[in-house]
Short mmCIF file of C-alpha atoms in Angstrom, two decimals:
data_model
loop_
_atom_site.label_atom_id
_atom_site.label_comp_id
_atom_site.label_asym_id
_atom_site.label_seq_id
_atom_site.Cartn_x
_atom_site.Cartn_y
_atom_site.Cartn_z
CA MET A 1 -5.68 -78.77 21.91
CA ARG A 2 -8.90 -78.08 19.87
CA PHE A 3 -9.21 -78.42 15.93
CA TRP A 4 -12.03 -77.27 13.49
CA VAL A 5 -13.52 -80.45 11.60
CA GLY A 6 -14.77 -79.97 8.15
CA ALA A 7 -17.37 -82.66 7.04
CA TYR A 8 -19.71 -84.08 4.49
CA ALA A 9 -23.11 -83.35 5.28
CA GLY A 10 -26.84 -84.24 3.68
CA ASP A 11 -26.65 -86.77 1.15
CA ALA A 12 -22.87 -86.97 1.06
CA GLY A 13 -22.52 -87.72 4.94
CA SER A 14 -23.85 -87.48 8.58
CA ALA A 15 -22.56 -84.23 9.94
CA GLU A 16 -24.69 -81.26 10.73
CA GLY A 17 -21.60 -78.86 10.01
CA ILE A 18 -18.44 -77.66 11.11
CA GLY A 19 -17.39 -79.60 14.10
CA ILE A 20 -14.96 -78.96 16.95
CA LEU A 21 -12.49 -81.66 18.13
CA GLN A 22 -10.57 -81.37 21.54
CA ALA A 23 -7.31 -83.47 21.78
CA GLY A 24 -6.04 -83.56 25.41
CA ASP A 25 -6.30 -80.52 27.32
CA ALA A 26 -7.82 -77.39 25.58
CA ASP A 27 -5.14 -75.01 26.25
CA SER A 28 -2.22 -77.57 25.50
CA VAL A 29 0.25 -77.44 22.34
CA TRP A 30 -0.07 -81.41 22.65
CA ALA A 31 -2.72 -83.44 20.99
CA SER A 32 -1.73 -86.77 22.68
CA GLY A 33 -4.50 -86.81 25.48
CA PRO A 34 -8.10 -88.46 25.03
CA LEU A 35 -10.33 -87.17 22.00
CA GLY A 36 -13.64 -85.59 22.33
CA MET A 37 -15.97 -83.87 19.96
CA VAL A 38 -16.88 -80.35 21.69
CA GLY A 39 -19.96 -80.23 19.25
CA THR A 40 -20.90 -78.18 16.04
CA ALA A 41 -19.71 -74.67 15.56
CA VAL A 42 -22.05 -73.65 12.76
CA PRO A 43 -24.80 -75.66 10.62
CA ALA A 44 -23.13 -76.10 7.28
CA PRO A 45 -25.70 -78.61 5.02
CA GLY A 46 -23.85 -77.73 1.89
CA SER A 47 -20.96 -79.87 3.17
CA ALA A 48 -17.72 -78.05 4.72
CA SER A 49 -15.33 -80.53 3.45
CA TRP A 50 -12.46 -78.26 3.48
CA LEU A 51 -11.47 -75.46 5.91
CA ALA A 52 -8.81 -72.71 5.72
CA ALA A 53 -8.05 -70.02 8.22
CA HIS A 54 -7.39 -66.34 7.85
CA PRO A 55 -3.78 -65.64 8.81
CA THR A 56 -4.53 -62.72 11.19
CA HIS A 57 -8.51 -62.21 11.57
CA ASP A 58 -10.57 -64.78 13.65
CA LEU A 59 -12.12 -65.96 10.39
CA LEU A 60 -12.48 -69.28 8.66
CA TYR A 61 -13.38 -69.97 5.06
CA ALA A 62 -15.27 -73.28 3.97
CA ALA A 63 -15.59 -74.96 0.55
CA LEU A 64 -19.31 -75.93 0.51
CA GLU A 65 -18.55 -78.97 -1.77
CA SER A 66 -22.35 -79.89 -2.50
CA ASP A 67 -23.33 -76.17 -2.82
CA GLY A 68 -20.29 -75.25 -4.98
CA THR A 69 -19.75 -72.08 -2.83
CA VAL A 70 -17.30 -70.60 -0.49
CA GLN A 71 -18.38 -69.33 2.64
CA ALA A 72 -16.52 -67.12 5.36
CA TYR A 73 -17.39 -67.52 9.08
CA ARG A 74 -16.35 -65.42 11.87
CA ARG A 75 -15.83 -66.81 15.22
CA THR A 76 -18.09 -65.51 17.90
CA SER A 77 -17.23 -67.54 20.83
CA GLU A 78 -14.87 -70.36 21.90
CA THR A 79 -17.27 -72.76 20.49
CA ARG A 80 -19.27 -70.78 17.74
CA LEU A 81 -19.06 -69.59 14.26
CA THR A 82 -21.30 -67.09 12.40
CA PRO A 83 -21.58 -66.70 8.36
CA VAL A 84 -20.17 -63.46 7.10
CA GLY A 85 -21.86 -62.03 4.20
CA PRO A 86 -23.28 -64.37 1.26
CA ALA A 87 -21.89 -67.54 -0.13
CA ILE A 88 -19.45 -66.88 -3.15
CA GLU A 89 -20.05 -68.95 -6.19
CA ALA A 90 -17.09 -71.09 -6.95
CA GLY A 91 -17.83 -74.13 -8.92
CA GLU A 92 -19.13 -77.65 -9.03
CA SER A 93 -17.89 -79.85 -6.20
CA VAL A 94 -15.64 -77.23 -4.79
CA CYS A 95 -13.33 -79.27 -2.52
CA HIS A 96 -10.43 -76.95 -1.43
CA VAL A 97 -9.62 -73.37 -0.43
CA ALA A 98 -6.28 -71.73 0.33
CA VAL A 99 -5.72 -68.38 1.92
CA SER A 100 -2.71 -66.33 0.09
CA PRO A 101 -0.26 -65.30 2.91
CA ASP A 102 -0.99 -61.70 2.68
CA ALA A 103 -4.68 -62.44 3.01
CA SER A 104 -5.71 -60.39 -0.62
CA PHE A 105 -7.28 -63.65 -1.95
CA LEU A 106 -8.06 -67.05 -1.89
CA VAL A 107 -8.14 -69.89 -4.31
CA ALA A 108 -10.84 -72.22 -4.62
CA SER A 109 -10.43 -75.50 -6.48
CA CYS A 110 -13.50 -77.55 -7.79
CA TRP A 111 -13.78 -81.44 -8.49
CA SER A 112 -16.47 -81.65 -10.84
CA ASP A 113 -15.94 -78.77 -13.52
CA GLY A 114 -11.92 -78.39 -13.03
CA ARG A 115 -12.27 -74.72 -12.22
CA VAL A 116 -9.34 -72.72 -10.37
CA VAL A 117 -11.03 -69.60 -9.14
CA ARG A 118 -9.40 -66.52 -7.41
CA ILE A 119 -11.68 -64.82 -4.94
CA ASP A 120 -10.68 -61.16 -3.59
CA LEU A 121 -10.55 -60.68 0.18
CA ASP A 122 -10.99 -57.13 1.60
CA ALA A 123 -9.22 -55.86 4.59
CA ALA A 124 -11.58 -57.25 6.79
CA GLY A 125 -11.60 -60.73 5.10
CA ARG A 126 -14.63 -60.67 3.19
CA PRO A 127 -14.66 -62.47 -0.15
CA SER A 128 -16.05 -61.15 -3.11
CA ARG A 129 -15.38 -61.22 -7.05
CA PRO A 130 -14.57 -64.71 -8.05
CA VAL A 131 -12.32 -64.78 -11.05
CA ILE A 132 -11.94 -68.25 -13.12
CA ALA A 133 -8.76 -68.97 -14.23
CA ALA A 134 -7.79 -70.69 -17.64
CA GLU A 135 -8.97 -74.12 -18.12
CA ALA A 136 -6.69 -77.01 -18.43
CA THR A 137 -5.85 -79.07 -21.55
CA ASP A 138 -5.02 -82.61 -21.42
CA PRO A 139 -1.22 -83.00 -22.17
CA TRP A 140 -1.61 -86.54 -22.82
CA GLY A 141 -4.47 -86.12 -25.23
CA SER A 142 -4.70 -86.52 -28.90
CA ASP A 143 -3.94 -82.90 -29.76
CA SER A 144 -0.46 -83.22 -28.09
CA ALA A 145 0.25 -86.68 -29.85
CA GLU A 146 -0.68 -85.00 -33.15
CA SER A 147 1.67 -82.18 -32.80
CA GLY A 148 4.80 -84.42 -31.95
CA VAL A 149 5.06 -84.24 -27.99
CA SER A 150 7.08 -86.99 -26.92
CA THR A 151 8.29 -88.14 -23.39
CA GLY A 152 11.05 -85.73 -22.43
CA ALA A 153 9.78 -82.65 -24.42
CA ARG A 154 8.68 -79.59 -22.91
CA VAL A 155 6.01 -78.11 -25.27
CA SER A 156 3.72 -74.93 -24.33
CA GLY A 157 5.17 -74.87 -20.97
CA ALA A 158 4.39 -78.57 -20.13
CA VAL A 159 7.22 -80.97 -18.99
CA VAL A 160 6.60 -84.36 -19.68
CA PRO A 161 8.81 -86.78 -17.89
CA ASP A 162 10.33 -90.01 -19.63
CA LEU A 163 9.39 -92.37 -17.19
CA ALA A 164 10.19 -95.54 -19.11
CA ALA A 165 13.59 -94.38 -19.57
CA ALA A 166 13.80 -93.51 -15.87
CA ALA A 167 12.43 -96.95 -14.75
CA ARG A 168 15.12 -98.80 -17.01
CA ALA A 169 18.06 -96.71 -15.63
CA LEU A 170 16.95 -97.09 -12.04
CA ARG A 171 16.19 -101.00 -12.43
CA GLU A 172 19.97 -101.17 -13.91
CA ALA A 173 21.35 -99.19 -11.10
CA ALA A 174 19.46 -101.27 -8.33
CA GLY A 175 20.45 -104.47 -9.42
CA ASP A 176 18.89 -107.67 -9.10
CA GLU A 177 18.00 -107.61 -5.72
CA TYR A 178 15.98 -104.42 -5.53
CA GLY A 179 15.16 -104.08 -9.28
CA ASP A 180 11.94 -105.36 -8.78
CA LEU A 181 10.77 -102.29 -6.56
CA VAL A 182 10.99 -99.81 -9.49
CA PRO A 183 7.60 -99.11 -10.72
CA ALA A 184 7.36 -100.83 -14.34
CA TYR A 185 6.62 -97.83 -16.17
CA ASP A 186 8.90 -99.45 -19.20
CA ALA A 187 6.61 -102.55 -19.18
CA VAL A 188 3.17 -101.04 -19.62
CA PRO A 189 1.74 -101.68 -22.86
CA GLU A 190 0.09 -98.50 -24.64
CA THR A 191 -3.41 -98.64 -24.83
CA ASP A 192 -5.89 -97.25 -27.56
CA ALA A 193 -7.06 -93.90 -26.61
CA GLU A 194 -10.67 -94.67 -27.65
CA SER A 195 -10.84 -98.11 -25.62
CA GLU A 196 -9.38 -96.61 -22.59
CA GLU A 197 -12.00 -93.89 -22.64
CA ALA A 198 -14.69 -96.44 -23.26
CA ALA A 199 -13.28 -98.14 -20.09
CA ILE A 200 -12.78 -95.57 -17.80
CA GLY A 201 -14.70 -92.73 -19.09
CA PRO A 202 -13.39 -89.24 -20.63
CA ARG A 203 -10.42 -87.50 -19.28
CA VAL A 204 -11.65 -84.28 -17.62
CA SER A 205 -10.10 -81.60 -15.60
CA ARG A 206 -10.67 -82.29 -11.80
CA THR A 207 -8.85 -79.56 -10.00
CA HIS A 208 -8.09 -80.65 -5.97
CA GLN A 209 -5.79 -78.18 -4.32
CA ALA A 210 -4.08 -74.69 -4.38
CA ILE A 211 -0.64 -74.33 -2.55
CA PHE A 212 1.14 -71.12 -2.08
CA LEU A 213 4.87 -71.24 -2.84
CA PRO A 214 7.39 -68.43 -1.55
CA GLY A 215 8.02 -65.64 -4.06
CA GLY A 216 4.38 -65.16 -5.00
CA LEU A 217 3.84 -68.50 -6.90
CA VAL A 218 0.55 -70.49 -6.88
CA VAL A 219 0.21 -74.07 -7.49
CA THR A 220 -2.76 -76.12 -8.42
CA THR A 221 -3.00 -79.77 -8.73
CA ASP A 222 -5.56 -81.44 -11.45
CA MET A 223 -6.17 -85.14 -10.67
CA GLY A 224 -8.05 -85.58 -13.75
CA LEU A 225 -5.41 -84.32 -16.14
CA ASP A 226 -2.52 -85.42 -14.44
CA LEU A 227 -1.24 -81.88 -14.10
CA VAL A 228 0.73 -79.63 -11.56
CA ARG A 229 -0.07 -76.01 -12.71
CA PHE A 230 2.00 -72.77 -11.59
CA TRP A 231 0.23 -69.25 -11.58
CA ARG A 232 0.94 -65.77 -10.49
CA SER A 233 -1.60 -63.64 -8.94
CA SER A 234 -2.83 -60.26 -10.68
CA SER A 235 -5.70 -57.83 -10.39
CA ASP A 236 -7.17 -59.60 -13.39
CA GLY A 237 -7.29 -63.03 -11.41
CA LEU A 238 -4.65 -65.93 -11.76
CA ARG A 239 -2.21 -65.73 -14.83
CA PHE A 240 -0.67 -68.91 -15.93
CA VAL A 241 2.97 -69.54 -15.80
CA GLN A 242 3.85 -73.21 -16.35
CA GLN A 243 2.50 -76.69 -16.15
CA VAL A 244 4.50 -79.99 -15.34
CA ALA A 245 2.47 -83.18 -16.51
CA LEU A 246 2.78 -86.19 -14.06
CA PRO A 247 2.42 -89.69 -15.64
CA LYS A 248 -0.71 -90.46 -17.43
CA GLY A 249 -3.49 -92.02 -14.86
CA SER A 250 -1.33 -91.18 -11.74
CA GLY A 251 -4.00 -88.26 -10.40
CA PRO A 252 -1.94 -85.69 -8.65
CA ARG A 253 -4.06 -84.71 -5.64
CA HIS A 254 -2.36 -82.99 -2.97
CA GLY A 255 0.93 -81.45 -2.23
CA LEU A 256 3.15 -79.50 -0.08
CA TRP A 257 5.94 -77.10 -0.31
CA HIS A 258 9.36 -78.11 1.67
CA PRO A 259 11.65 -75.66 3.37
CA SER A 260 14.29 -77.33 1.28
CA GLY A 261 12.61 -75.48 -1.88
CA HIS A 262 11.14 -78.87 -3.22
CA LEU A 263 7.50 -79.62 -3.86
CA TYR A 264 6.16 -82.89 -2.78
CA VAL A 265 3.15 -84.25 -4.78
CA VAL A 266 1.26 -87.48 -3.90
CA THR A 267 -0.88 -88.91 -6.53
CA GLU A 268 -4.41 -90.40 -5.78
CA LEU A 269 -4.36 -93.26 -8.25
CA SER A 270 -0.84 -94.57 -8.78
CA ARG A 271 0.00 -93.91 -4.88
CA GLU A 272 3.18 -92.14 -5.33
CA VAL A 273 4.78 -89.14 -4.09
CA PHE A 274 6.59 -86.89 -6.83
CA VAL A 275 9.44 -84.39 -5.99
CA LEU A 276 9.17 -81.20 -8.05
CA ALA A 277 11.84 -78.44 -8.17
CA PRO A 278 13.04 -75.41 -10.42
CA ASP A 279 15.85 -75.73 -12.57
CA ALA A 280 18.11 -72.86 -13.31
CA GLU A 281 15.94 -70.98 -15.31
CA THR A 282 13.33 -71.32 -12.61
CA ARG A 283 11.41 -73.75 -14.62
CA TRP A 284 9.80 -76.47 -12.48
CA ARG A 285 10.17 -80.29 -13.38
CA VAL A 286 10.00 -83.61 -11.88
CA ILE A 287 13.33 -84.80 -10.33
CA SER A 288 12.46 -88.08 -8.51
CA GLY A 289 9.46 -89.96 -7.09
CA GLN A 290 8.86 -92.64 -4.88
CA PRO A 291 6.02 -95.30 -4.71
CA LEU A 292 3.84 -96.23 -1.61
CA LEU A 293 5.15 -99.54 -1.67
CA GLY A 294 2.74 -102.04 -0.19
CA SER A 295 -0.44 -100.38 -1.19
CA LEU A 296 -3.12 -102.17 -3.19
CA ASP A 297 -4.21 -101.37 -6.75
CA THR A 298 -7.70 -100.73 -5.72
CA ASP A 299 -6.42 -97.98 -3.08
CA THR A 300 -6.33 -94.54 -3.59
CA ALA A 301 -4.10 -91.83 -1.61
CA ALA A 302 -5.41 -88.98 -0.03
CA GLU A 303 -3.67 -86.47 2.21
CA LEU A 304 -0.09 -85.84 2.47
CA CYS A 305 1.74 -83.55 5.39
CA ALA A 306 4.93 -83.47 6.80
CA SER A 307 6.53 -83.86 10.39
CA ARG A 308 7.26 -80.88 12.33
CA ASP A 309 10.96 -80.88 11.71
CA GLY A 310 10.45 -81.64 7.69
CA SER A 311 12.30 -84.98 7.79
CA THR A 312 9.53 -87.29 7.28
CA LEU A 313 6.35 -87.18 5.14
CA TYR A 314 3.09 -89.09 5.64
CA ALA A 315 0.59 -90.24 2.85
CA GLY A 316 -2.62 -91.45 3.57
CA VAL A 317 -4.03 -94.45 1.69
CA ARG A 318 -7.75 -95.18 1.68
CA GLY A 319 -8.79 -98.87 0.94
CA SER A 320 -6.10 -100.53 2.78
CA ASP A 321 -6.25 -98.02 5.41
CA THR A 322 -2.70 -97.16 5.92
CA ILE A 323 -0.19 -94.59 6.21
CA GLY A 324 2.73 -94.42 3.86
CA VAL A 325 5.93 -93.02 5.79
CA LEU A 326 8.83 -91.36 3.49
CA ALA A 327 12.20 -90.05 5.09
CA VAL A 328 13.47 -86.89 3.14
CA ARG A 329 16.97 -87.62 1.81
CA GLY A 330 19.93 -85.57 0.71
CA ALA A 331 18.79 -81.67 0.40
CA GLY A 332 15.39 -82.62 -0.04
CA GLU A 333 15.41 -84.00 -3.68
CA ALA A 334 14.79 -87.50 -2.89
CA LEU A 335 12.48 -89.76 -0.69
CA GLN A 336 12.93 -93.08 0.72
CA PHE A 337 9.80 -95.26 1.50
CA THR A 338 10.31 -96.37 5.30
CA ALA A 339 7.04 -98.11 6.34
CA LEU A 340 3.45 -98.56 5.78
CA ALA A 341 1.63 -98.11 9.01
CA ASP A 342 -2.14 -99.16 9.59
CA ALA A 343 -3.93 -95.84 9.98
CA GLY A 344 -6.20 -97.23 12.61
CA THR A 345 -9.46 -96.03 10.96
CA HIS A 346 -11.46 -96.74 7.98
CA TRP A 347 -10.97 -94.37 4.90
CA PRO A 348 -8.10 -92.14 6.14
CA ARG A 349 -9.35 -88.99 4.47
CA HIS A 350 -7.11 -86.51 6.11
CA HIS A 351 -4.60 -86.41 8.90
CA VAL A 352 -2.20 -83.98 10.39
CA VAL A 353 1.22 -84.00 12.67
CA VAL A 354 1.00 -82.54 16.10
CA ASN A 355 4.13 -82.77 17.89
CA ASP A 356 4.44 -86.49 18.84
CA THR A 357 1.01 -87.53 17.64
CA LEU A 358 -0.65 -88.19 14.07
CA LEU A 359 -4.61 -87.51 14.18
CA VAL A 360 -6.49 -89.13 11.25
CA ALA A 361 -10.08 -88.48 10.07
CA GLY A 362 -11.48 -91.76 9.25
CA GLN A 363 -14.17 -90.46 6.84
CA LEU A 364 -16.22 -93.77 6.64
CA ALA A 365 -15.66 -94.90 10.02
CA ASP A 366 -17.34 -91.55 11.48
CA GLU A 367 -14.43 -91.07 13.80
CA ILE A 368 -11.27 -89.39 14.47
CA VAL A 369 -8.14 -91.44 15.75
CA SER A 370 -4.61 -90.53 17.46
CA LEU A 371 -1.46 -92.39 16.75
CA PRO A 372 1.67 -92.04 18.50
CA LEU A 373 4.89 -91.21 16.42
CA ASP A 374 7.91 -93.10 17.20
CA ALA A 375 10.51 -90.42 18.33
CA ARG A 376 13.35 -92.08 16.38
CA THR A 377 11.76 -93.46 13.20
CA GLY A 378 8.63 -91.36 13.02
CA VAL A 379 6.55 -94.31 12.16
CA PRO A 380 3.04 -94.29 13.48
CA GLY A 381 2.14 -96.86 16.05
CA ARG A 382 -1.18 -98.12 17.15
CA VAL A 383 -4.49 -96.24 18.03
CA ARG A 384 -4.05 -94.22 21.18
CA HIS A 385 -7.36 -92.78 21.45
CA ARG A 386 -10.32 -92.38 19.30
CA THR A 387 -13.95 -90.54 19.25
CA ALA A 388 -16.89 -90.56 17.10
CA SER A 389 -16.94 -87.82 14.51
CA PRO A 390 -19.61 -87.85 11.51
CA SER A 391 -17.97 -88.13 8.09
CA PRO A 392 -14.74 -85.90 8.82
CA THR A 393 -12.77 -84.60 6.02
CA ARG A 394 -10.59 -81.86 7.23
CA LEU A 395 -8.63 -81.62 10.70
CA LEU A 396 -7.42 -77.58 11.13
CA PRO A 397 -5.80 -76.65 14.40
CA MET A 398 -7.44 -73.52 15.90
CA ARG A 399 -5.24 -70.67 16.69
#
């Protein structure tokens, strides 16, 4: 099986462009065989850190992070891509692109300036007409405090969960034996906003991903302002619908929609996975969360993906270089942490499940590794195969 490999180039990494990985036989749907890099499909000195495919055409879209642009590529052979038209300006450090299910537009997410950009796609899949969506505002900022926003309140479409009260209730229900496993949100002292800003810098918008939900909703994660924002597309761009505020400093990074109707979001800084769901009035809210137990305070979470049947989630943790394994419980509304497995490589930036195998891109190890998945527990085992790959950041299965 083959995969497109997004990677950092130039000052950010050592890749020449978009690579091609072969896992096992090229024409097999299994990825459990030996790994090897086929070569570079196209030079991309602007760092093609994220890739997305057109749903019907043989086209690929790359977020050229260093350039701040989105470039379309056409596949011209088994191992070659060629640019289609000029690169489209998106924003500083564009780090993610997602194509709508009907292929009428794509959404680019920008890390440095927080932009969410809707870009039209014509019938041939060519991108044009970028439109920047409304800027995010900090739900935990001084403006919210002065206007009387408190935890548990809903104001201007933002849902702010009362995590201190939830922590106390969970600890009481868990009892003495398991109470210490509940995150101590109620034990964290309040900090002065000015001293916090002096210590870690000002809070700024840092958009990291867009996700398409059934029914036409678009979801974006804002790691800098701890927001999950919901949009609908229109001819004038993206129209804001609602936002959900996660705990201050949690850093929502990536998420995925589950067939149960729930949205799972992994937080980079607090290393948790939150479960979001709509209520009877179709307003989205946080209904539960699960910490990646055993991760270190200096760790940062990265990618979140699911097993083929959706029963297990895998969250990459950079630093201690592990994979958090969580079981989906009930009707999808709850998660149970089951294991923290060794990722087998340094800085697991991205990973993907392919049948009985977990492929992991070790960005700072300059390699890609494969881990077998236990058929009963879903827990990754030790590295089965590995191959050198410069600064890998994204693994996208070829069609």
